[in-house]
mmCIF file of C-alpha atoms and ligand atoms in Angstrom:
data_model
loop_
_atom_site.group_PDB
_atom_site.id
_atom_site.type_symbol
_atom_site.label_atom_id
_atom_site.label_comp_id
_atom_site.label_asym_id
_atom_site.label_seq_id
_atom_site.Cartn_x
_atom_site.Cartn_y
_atom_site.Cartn_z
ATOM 1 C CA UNK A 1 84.130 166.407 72.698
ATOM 2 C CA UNK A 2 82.333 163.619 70.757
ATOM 3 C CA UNK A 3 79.576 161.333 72.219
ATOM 4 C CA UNK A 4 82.568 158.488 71.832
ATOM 5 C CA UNK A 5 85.055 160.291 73.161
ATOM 6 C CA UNK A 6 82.175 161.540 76.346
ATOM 7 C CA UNK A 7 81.809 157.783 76.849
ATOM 8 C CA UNK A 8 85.615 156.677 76.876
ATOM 9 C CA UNK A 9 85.845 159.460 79.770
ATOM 10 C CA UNK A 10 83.014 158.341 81.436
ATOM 11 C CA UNK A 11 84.459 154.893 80.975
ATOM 12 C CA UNK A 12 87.930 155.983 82.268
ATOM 13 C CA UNK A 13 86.809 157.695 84.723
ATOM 14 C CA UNK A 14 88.672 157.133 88.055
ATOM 15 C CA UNK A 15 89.449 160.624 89.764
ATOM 16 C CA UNK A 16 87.720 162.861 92.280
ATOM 17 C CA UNK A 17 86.325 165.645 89.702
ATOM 18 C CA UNK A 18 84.513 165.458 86.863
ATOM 19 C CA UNK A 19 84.918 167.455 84.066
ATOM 20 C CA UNK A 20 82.036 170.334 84.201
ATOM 21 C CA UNK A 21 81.672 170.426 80.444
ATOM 22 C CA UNK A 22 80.542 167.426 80.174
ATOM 23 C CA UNK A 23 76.828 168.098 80.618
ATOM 24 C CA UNK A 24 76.833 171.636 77.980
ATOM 25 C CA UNK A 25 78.058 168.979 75.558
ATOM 26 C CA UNK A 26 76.006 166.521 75.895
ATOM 27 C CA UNK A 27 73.070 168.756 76.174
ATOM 28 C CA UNK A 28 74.327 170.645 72.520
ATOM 29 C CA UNK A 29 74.595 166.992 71.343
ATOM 30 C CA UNK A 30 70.962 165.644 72.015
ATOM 31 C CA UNK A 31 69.838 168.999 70.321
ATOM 32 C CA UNK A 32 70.957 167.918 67.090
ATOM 33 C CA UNK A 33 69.847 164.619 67.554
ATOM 34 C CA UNK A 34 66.325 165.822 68.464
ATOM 35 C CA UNK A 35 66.245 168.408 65.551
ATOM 36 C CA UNK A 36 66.645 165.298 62.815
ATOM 37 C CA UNK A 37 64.345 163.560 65.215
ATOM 38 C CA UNK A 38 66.477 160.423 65.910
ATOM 39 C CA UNK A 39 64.742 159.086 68.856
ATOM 40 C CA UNK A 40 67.066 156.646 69.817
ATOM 41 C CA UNK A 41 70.151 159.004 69.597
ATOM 42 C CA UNK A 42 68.657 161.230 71.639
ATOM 43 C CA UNK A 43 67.687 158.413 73.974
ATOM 44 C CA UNK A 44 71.417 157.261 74.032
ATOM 45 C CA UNK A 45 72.574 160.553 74.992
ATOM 46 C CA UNK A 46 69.864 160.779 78.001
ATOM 47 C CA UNK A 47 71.485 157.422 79.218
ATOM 48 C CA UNK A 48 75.190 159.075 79.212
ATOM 49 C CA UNK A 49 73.727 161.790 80.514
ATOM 50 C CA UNK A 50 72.673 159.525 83.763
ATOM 51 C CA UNK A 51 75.502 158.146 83.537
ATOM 52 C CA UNK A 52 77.344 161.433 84.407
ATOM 53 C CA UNK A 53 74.817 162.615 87.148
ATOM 54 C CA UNK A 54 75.241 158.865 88.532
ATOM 55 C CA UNK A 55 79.189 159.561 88.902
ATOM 56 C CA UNK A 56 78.570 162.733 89.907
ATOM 57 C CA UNK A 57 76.636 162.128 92.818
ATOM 58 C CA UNK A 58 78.584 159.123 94.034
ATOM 59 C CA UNK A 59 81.199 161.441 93.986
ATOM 60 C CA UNK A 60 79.929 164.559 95.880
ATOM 61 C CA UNK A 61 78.434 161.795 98.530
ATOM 62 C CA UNK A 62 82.097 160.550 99.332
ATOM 63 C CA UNK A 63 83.635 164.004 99.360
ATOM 64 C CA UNK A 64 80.815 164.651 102.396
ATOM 65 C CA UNK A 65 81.720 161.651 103.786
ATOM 66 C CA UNK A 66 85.544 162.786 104.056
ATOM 67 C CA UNK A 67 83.948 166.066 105.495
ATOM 68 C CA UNK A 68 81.996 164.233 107.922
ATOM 69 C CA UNK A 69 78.797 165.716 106.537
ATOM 70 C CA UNK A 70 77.130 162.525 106.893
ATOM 71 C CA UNK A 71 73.697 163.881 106.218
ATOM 72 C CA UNK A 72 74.420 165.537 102.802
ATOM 73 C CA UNK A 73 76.270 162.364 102.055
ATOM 74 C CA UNK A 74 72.865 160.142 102.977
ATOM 75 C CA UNK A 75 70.986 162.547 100.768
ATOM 76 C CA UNK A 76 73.319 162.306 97.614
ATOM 77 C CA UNK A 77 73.682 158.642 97.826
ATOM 78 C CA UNK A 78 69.775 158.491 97.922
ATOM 79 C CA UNK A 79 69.795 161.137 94.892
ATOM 80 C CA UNK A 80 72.257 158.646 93.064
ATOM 81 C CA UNK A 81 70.387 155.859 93.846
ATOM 82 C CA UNK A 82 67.137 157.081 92.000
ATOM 83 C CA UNK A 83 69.001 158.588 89.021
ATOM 84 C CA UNK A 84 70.384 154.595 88.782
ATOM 85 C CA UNK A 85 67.329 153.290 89.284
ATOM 86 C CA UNK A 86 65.815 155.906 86.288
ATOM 87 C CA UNK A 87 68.982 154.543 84.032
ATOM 88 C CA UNK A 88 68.179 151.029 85.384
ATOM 89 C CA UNK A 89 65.311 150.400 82.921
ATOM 90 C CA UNK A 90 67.130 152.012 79.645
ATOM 91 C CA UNK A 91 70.399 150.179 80.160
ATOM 92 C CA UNK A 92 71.729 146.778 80.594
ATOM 93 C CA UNK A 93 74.175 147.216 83.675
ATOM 94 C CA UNK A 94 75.995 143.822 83.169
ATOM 95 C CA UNK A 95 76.422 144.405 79.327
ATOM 96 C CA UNK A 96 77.662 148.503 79.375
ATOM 97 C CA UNK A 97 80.910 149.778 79.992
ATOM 98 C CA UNK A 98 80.550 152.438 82.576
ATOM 99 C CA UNK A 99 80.867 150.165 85.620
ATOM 100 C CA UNK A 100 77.094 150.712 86.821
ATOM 101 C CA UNK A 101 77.075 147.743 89.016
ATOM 102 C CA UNK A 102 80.373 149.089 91.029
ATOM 103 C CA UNK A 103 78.561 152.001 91.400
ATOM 104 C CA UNK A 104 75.282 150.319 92.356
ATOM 105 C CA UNK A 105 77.014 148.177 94.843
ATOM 106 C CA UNK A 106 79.044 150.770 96.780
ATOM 107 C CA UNK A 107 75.486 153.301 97.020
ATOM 108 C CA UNK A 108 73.610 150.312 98.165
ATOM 109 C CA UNK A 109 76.671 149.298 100.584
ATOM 110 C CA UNK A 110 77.522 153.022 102.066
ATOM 111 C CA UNK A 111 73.523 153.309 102.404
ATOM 112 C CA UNK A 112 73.563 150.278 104.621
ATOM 113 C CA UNK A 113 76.066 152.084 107.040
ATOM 114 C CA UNK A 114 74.372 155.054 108.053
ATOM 115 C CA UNK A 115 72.741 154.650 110.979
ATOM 116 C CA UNK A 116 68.953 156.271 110.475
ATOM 117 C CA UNK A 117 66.739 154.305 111.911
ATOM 118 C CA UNK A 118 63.293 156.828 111.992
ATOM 119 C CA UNK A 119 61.863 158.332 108.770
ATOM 120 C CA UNK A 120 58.692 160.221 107.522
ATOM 121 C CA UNK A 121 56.094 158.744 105.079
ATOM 122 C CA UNK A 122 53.972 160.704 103.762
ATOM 123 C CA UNK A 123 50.412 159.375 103.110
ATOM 124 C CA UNK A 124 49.079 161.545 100.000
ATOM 125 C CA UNK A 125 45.985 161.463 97.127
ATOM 126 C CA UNK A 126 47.034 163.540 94.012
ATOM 127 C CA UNK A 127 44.080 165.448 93.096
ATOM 128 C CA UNK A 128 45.936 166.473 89.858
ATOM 129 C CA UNK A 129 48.741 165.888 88.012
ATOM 130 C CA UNK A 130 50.488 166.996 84.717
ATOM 131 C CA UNK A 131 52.252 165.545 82.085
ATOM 132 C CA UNK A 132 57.034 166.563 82.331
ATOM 133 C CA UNK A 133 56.808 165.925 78.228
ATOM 134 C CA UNK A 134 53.514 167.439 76.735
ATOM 135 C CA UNK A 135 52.353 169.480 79.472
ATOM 136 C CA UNK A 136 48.322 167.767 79.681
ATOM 137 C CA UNK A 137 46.397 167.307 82.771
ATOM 138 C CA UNK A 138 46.530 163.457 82.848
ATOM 139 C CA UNK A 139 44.767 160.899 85.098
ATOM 140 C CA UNK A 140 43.527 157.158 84.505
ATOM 141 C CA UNK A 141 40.740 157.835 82.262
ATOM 142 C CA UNK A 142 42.682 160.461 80.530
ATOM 143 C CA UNK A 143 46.282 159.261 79.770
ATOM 144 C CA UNK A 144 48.253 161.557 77.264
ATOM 145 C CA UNK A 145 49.671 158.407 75.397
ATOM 146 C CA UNK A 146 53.249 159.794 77.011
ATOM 147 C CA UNK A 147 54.216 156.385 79.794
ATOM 148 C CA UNK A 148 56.255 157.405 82.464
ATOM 149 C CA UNK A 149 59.774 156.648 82.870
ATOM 150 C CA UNK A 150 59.727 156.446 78.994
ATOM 151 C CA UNK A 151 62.181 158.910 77.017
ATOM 152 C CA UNK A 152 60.511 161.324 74.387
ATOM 153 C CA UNK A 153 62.929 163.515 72.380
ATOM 154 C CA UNK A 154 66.112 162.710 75.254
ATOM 155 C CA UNK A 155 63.864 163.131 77.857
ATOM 156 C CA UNK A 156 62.297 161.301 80.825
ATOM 157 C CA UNK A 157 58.777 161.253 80.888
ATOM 158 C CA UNK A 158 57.404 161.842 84.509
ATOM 159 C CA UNK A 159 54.126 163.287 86.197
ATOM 160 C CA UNK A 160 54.166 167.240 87.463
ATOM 161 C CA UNK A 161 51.927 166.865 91.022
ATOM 162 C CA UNK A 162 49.472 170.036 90.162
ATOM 163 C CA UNK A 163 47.317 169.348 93.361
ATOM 164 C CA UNK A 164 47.705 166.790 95.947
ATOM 165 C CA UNK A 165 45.503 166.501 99.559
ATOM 166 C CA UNK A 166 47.872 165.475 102.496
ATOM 167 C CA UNK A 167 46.299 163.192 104.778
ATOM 168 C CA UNK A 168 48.766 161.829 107.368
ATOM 169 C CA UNK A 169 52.409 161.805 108.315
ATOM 170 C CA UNK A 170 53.720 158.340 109.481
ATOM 171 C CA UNK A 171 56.803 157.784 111.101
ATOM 172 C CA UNK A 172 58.373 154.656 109.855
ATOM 173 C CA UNK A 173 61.635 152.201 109.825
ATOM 174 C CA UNK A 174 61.171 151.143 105.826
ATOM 175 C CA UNK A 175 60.644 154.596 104.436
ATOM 176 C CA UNK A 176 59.876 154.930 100.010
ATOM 177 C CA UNK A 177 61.941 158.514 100.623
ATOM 178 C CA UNK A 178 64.904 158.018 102.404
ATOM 179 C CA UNK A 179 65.471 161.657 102.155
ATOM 180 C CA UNK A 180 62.717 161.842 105.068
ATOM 181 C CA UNK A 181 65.280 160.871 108.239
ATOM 182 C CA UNK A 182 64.032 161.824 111.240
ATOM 183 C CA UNK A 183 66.559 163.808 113.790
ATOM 184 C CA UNK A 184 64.741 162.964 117.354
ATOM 185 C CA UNK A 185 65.621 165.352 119.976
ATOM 186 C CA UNK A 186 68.208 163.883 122.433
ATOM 187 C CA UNK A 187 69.221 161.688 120.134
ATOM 188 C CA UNK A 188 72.307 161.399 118.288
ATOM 189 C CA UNK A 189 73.187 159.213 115.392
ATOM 190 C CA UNK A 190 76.577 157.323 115.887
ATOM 191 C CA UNK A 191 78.353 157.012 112.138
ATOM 192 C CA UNK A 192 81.443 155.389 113.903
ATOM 193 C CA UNK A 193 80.802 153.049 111.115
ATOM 194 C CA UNK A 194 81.313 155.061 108.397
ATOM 195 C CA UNK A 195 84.002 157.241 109.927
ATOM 196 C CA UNK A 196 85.983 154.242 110.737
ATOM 197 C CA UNK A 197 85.336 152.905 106.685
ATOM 198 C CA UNK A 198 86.822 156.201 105.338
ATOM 199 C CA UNK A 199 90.106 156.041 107.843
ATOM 200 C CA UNK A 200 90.413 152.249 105.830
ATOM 201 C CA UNK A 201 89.889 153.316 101.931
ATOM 202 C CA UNK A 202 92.086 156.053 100.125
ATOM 203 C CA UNK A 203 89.110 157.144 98.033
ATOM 204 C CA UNK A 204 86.078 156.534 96.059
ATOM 205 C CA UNK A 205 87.034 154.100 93.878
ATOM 206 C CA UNK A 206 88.564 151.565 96.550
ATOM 207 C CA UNK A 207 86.030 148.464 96.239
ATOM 208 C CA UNK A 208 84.803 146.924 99.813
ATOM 209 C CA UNK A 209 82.259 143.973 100.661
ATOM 210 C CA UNK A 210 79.912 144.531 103.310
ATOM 211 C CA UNK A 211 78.663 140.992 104.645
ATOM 212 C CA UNK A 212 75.765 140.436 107.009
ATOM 213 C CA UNK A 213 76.879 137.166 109.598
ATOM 214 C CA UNK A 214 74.706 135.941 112.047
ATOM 215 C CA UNK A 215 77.592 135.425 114.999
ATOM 216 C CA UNK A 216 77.257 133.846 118.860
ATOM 217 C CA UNK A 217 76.876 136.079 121.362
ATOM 218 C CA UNK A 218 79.903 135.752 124.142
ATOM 219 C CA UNK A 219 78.043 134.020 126.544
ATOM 220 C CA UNK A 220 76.936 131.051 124.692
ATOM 221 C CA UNK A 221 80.465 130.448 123.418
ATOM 222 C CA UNK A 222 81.624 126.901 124.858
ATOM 223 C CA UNK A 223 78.647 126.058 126.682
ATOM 224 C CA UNK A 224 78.151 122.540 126.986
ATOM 225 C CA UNK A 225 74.298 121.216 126.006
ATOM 226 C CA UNK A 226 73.600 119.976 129.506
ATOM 227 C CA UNK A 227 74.235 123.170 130.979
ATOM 228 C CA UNK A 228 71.924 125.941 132.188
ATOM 229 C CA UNK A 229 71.474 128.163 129.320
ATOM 230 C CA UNK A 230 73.076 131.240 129.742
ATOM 231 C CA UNK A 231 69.877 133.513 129.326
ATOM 232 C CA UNK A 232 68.623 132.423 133.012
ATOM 233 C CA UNK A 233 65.721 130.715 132.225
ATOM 234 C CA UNK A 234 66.473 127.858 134.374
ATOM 235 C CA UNK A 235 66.388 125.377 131.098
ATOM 236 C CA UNK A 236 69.010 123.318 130.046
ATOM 237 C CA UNK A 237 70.968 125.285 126.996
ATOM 238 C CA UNK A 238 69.496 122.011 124.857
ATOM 239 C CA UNK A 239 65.911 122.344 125.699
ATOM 240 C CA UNK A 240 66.197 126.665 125.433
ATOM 241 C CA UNK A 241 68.386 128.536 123.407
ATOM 242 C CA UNK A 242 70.440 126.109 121.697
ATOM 243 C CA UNK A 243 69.956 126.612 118.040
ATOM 244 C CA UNK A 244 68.061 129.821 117.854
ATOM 245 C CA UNK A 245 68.206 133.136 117.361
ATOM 246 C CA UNK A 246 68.515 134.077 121.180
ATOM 247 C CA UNK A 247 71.966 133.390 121.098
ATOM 248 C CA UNK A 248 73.112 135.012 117.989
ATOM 249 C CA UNK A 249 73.592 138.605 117.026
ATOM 250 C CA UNK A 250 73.506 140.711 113.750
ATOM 251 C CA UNK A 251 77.346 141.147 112.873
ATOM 252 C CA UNK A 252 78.473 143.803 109.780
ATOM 253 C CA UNK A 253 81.823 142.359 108.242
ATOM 254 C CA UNK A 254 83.508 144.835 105.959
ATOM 255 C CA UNK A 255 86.071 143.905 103.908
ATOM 256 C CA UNK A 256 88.197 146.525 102.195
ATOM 257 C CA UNK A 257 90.083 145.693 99.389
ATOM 258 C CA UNK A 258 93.071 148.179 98.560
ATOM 259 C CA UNK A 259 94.943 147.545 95.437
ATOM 260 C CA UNK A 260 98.123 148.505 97.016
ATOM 261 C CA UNK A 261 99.146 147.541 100.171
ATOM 262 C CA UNK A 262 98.894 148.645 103.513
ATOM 263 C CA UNK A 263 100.157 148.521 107.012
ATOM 264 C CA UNK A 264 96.842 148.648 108.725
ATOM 265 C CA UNK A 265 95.123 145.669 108.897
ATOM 266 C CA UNK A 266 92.717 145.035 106.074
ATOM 267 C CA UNK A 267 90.058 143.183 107.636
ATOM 268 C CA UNK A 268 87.589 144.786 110.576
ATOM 269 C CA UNK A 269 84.199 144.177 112.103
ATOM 270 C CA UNK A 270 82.283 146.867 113.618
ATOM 271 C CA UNK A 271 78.628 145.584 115.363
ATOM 272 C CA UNK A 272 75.682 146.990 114.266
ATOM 273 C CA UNK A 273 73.604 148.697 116.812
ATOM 274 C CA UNK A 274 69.946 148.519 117.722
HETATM 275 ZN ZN1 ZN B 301 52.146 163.688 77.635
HETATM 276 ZN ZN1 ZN B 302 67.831 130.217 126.883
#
């Protein structure tokens, strides 16, 4: 396979497996490229080669949804995510043809339905720390002229941690690694969510929009503005919580949107839970 014909697959691509060659190709590929030193070839063929490890994690993270490994699945949509992110600053999404903001959309959506709440953070000082391209010791005052995130001969640049001094653990809501989810004894995640999602779609490539309303809560449906508000505070609804926050609630709408049609209905609302 040509780099053309690698891209028209990629392109193409709709089904559950990818072909395994792919990556042996490309790899043979960006060797030649590298030999004659063509910088941007080989920078090209890094991209596609995102590009593939982008499908193929979205891919292996809805298979372990179907399996109900919902853990594995958090993980390789989080592994997606940063290889994305990575191909982010090397590609224009809106102006390539491999669908990258479908794919961006549906990790960032599916991420948004798993219900971890707790997460480690690590709080860290690198004491030393290599060079992924040339190999130096690098640090502030003695950079290697290799930037990170920048491709060298079809490769990422990035920093090797030689030596790094832990100093706390932090358990946090808004965690940098997501791959950090904390599994608090006695307490069980609910992914009704997500299980109910996958009974709705027929596979990976079925688009959905997840919307976040702002809806009234039961109680202060229909009541007038003279009336006691409904929260017991003795205050008129008017004067209390008329208008505010008290009497709405965080609402997921998800909207799945099957080519073909279907007998279920398309259109459900699960509540979020807190
Ligand atoms: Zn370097
Ligand atoms: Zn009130």
């Amino acid at each position: 396979m040509d780099i053309l014909a690698i891209k028209d697959y990629l392109h193409n691509f709709r089904g559950t497996v990818l072909n395994e060659d792919i990556p042996t190709h490309l790899k043979s590929l960006k060797a030649i490229e590298v030999s004659q030193n063509n910088q941007s070839a080989a920078k090209e063929i890094w991209c596609i080669e995102q590009v593939y490890k982008v499908i193929r994690g979205y891919l292996s993270a809805f298979r372990n949804l179907q399996e109900k490994k919902h853990f594995d699945a958090w993980l390789a949509f989080d592994r997606t995510d940063i290889e994305l992110s990575f191909l982010r600053k090397h590609l224009d999404f809106q102006d390539n043809n491999f669908h990258l903001p479908f794919y961006d959309k549906m990790i960032f959506q599916y991420q948004k339905l798993f219900p971890y709440q707790y997460f480690m953070s690590r709080e860290m000082i690198v004491k030393r720390a290599s060079c992924s391209i040339c190999g130096a010791t690098v640090s502030l005052r003695r950079p290697c002229g290799h930037r990170i995130g920048e491709i060298y001969n079809g490769e990422q640049c990035g920093r090797i941690i030689q030596d790094a001094e832990f100093l706390a653990i932090a358990i946090v809501t808004n965690p940098f690694d997501k791959y950090t989810v904390l599994f608090p004894q006695g307490m069980e995640y609910n992914y009704s969510m997500l299980d109910t999602l996958l009974t709705q779609i027929s596979g990976p490539y079925d688009d959905w929009n997840l919307d976040f309303l702002k809806e009234r809560k039961k109680e202060f449906i229909g009541v007038g503005r003279n009336q006691l508000c409904p929260c017991n505070s003795g205050k008129k609804y008017k004067m209390c919580c008329h208008g505010t926050d008290n009497e709405l609630f965080d609402h997921h709408r998800i909207t799945v949107q099957t080519s073909t049609p279907r007998n279920n209905i398309p259109m459900f609302s699960v509540h979020t839970w807190k």
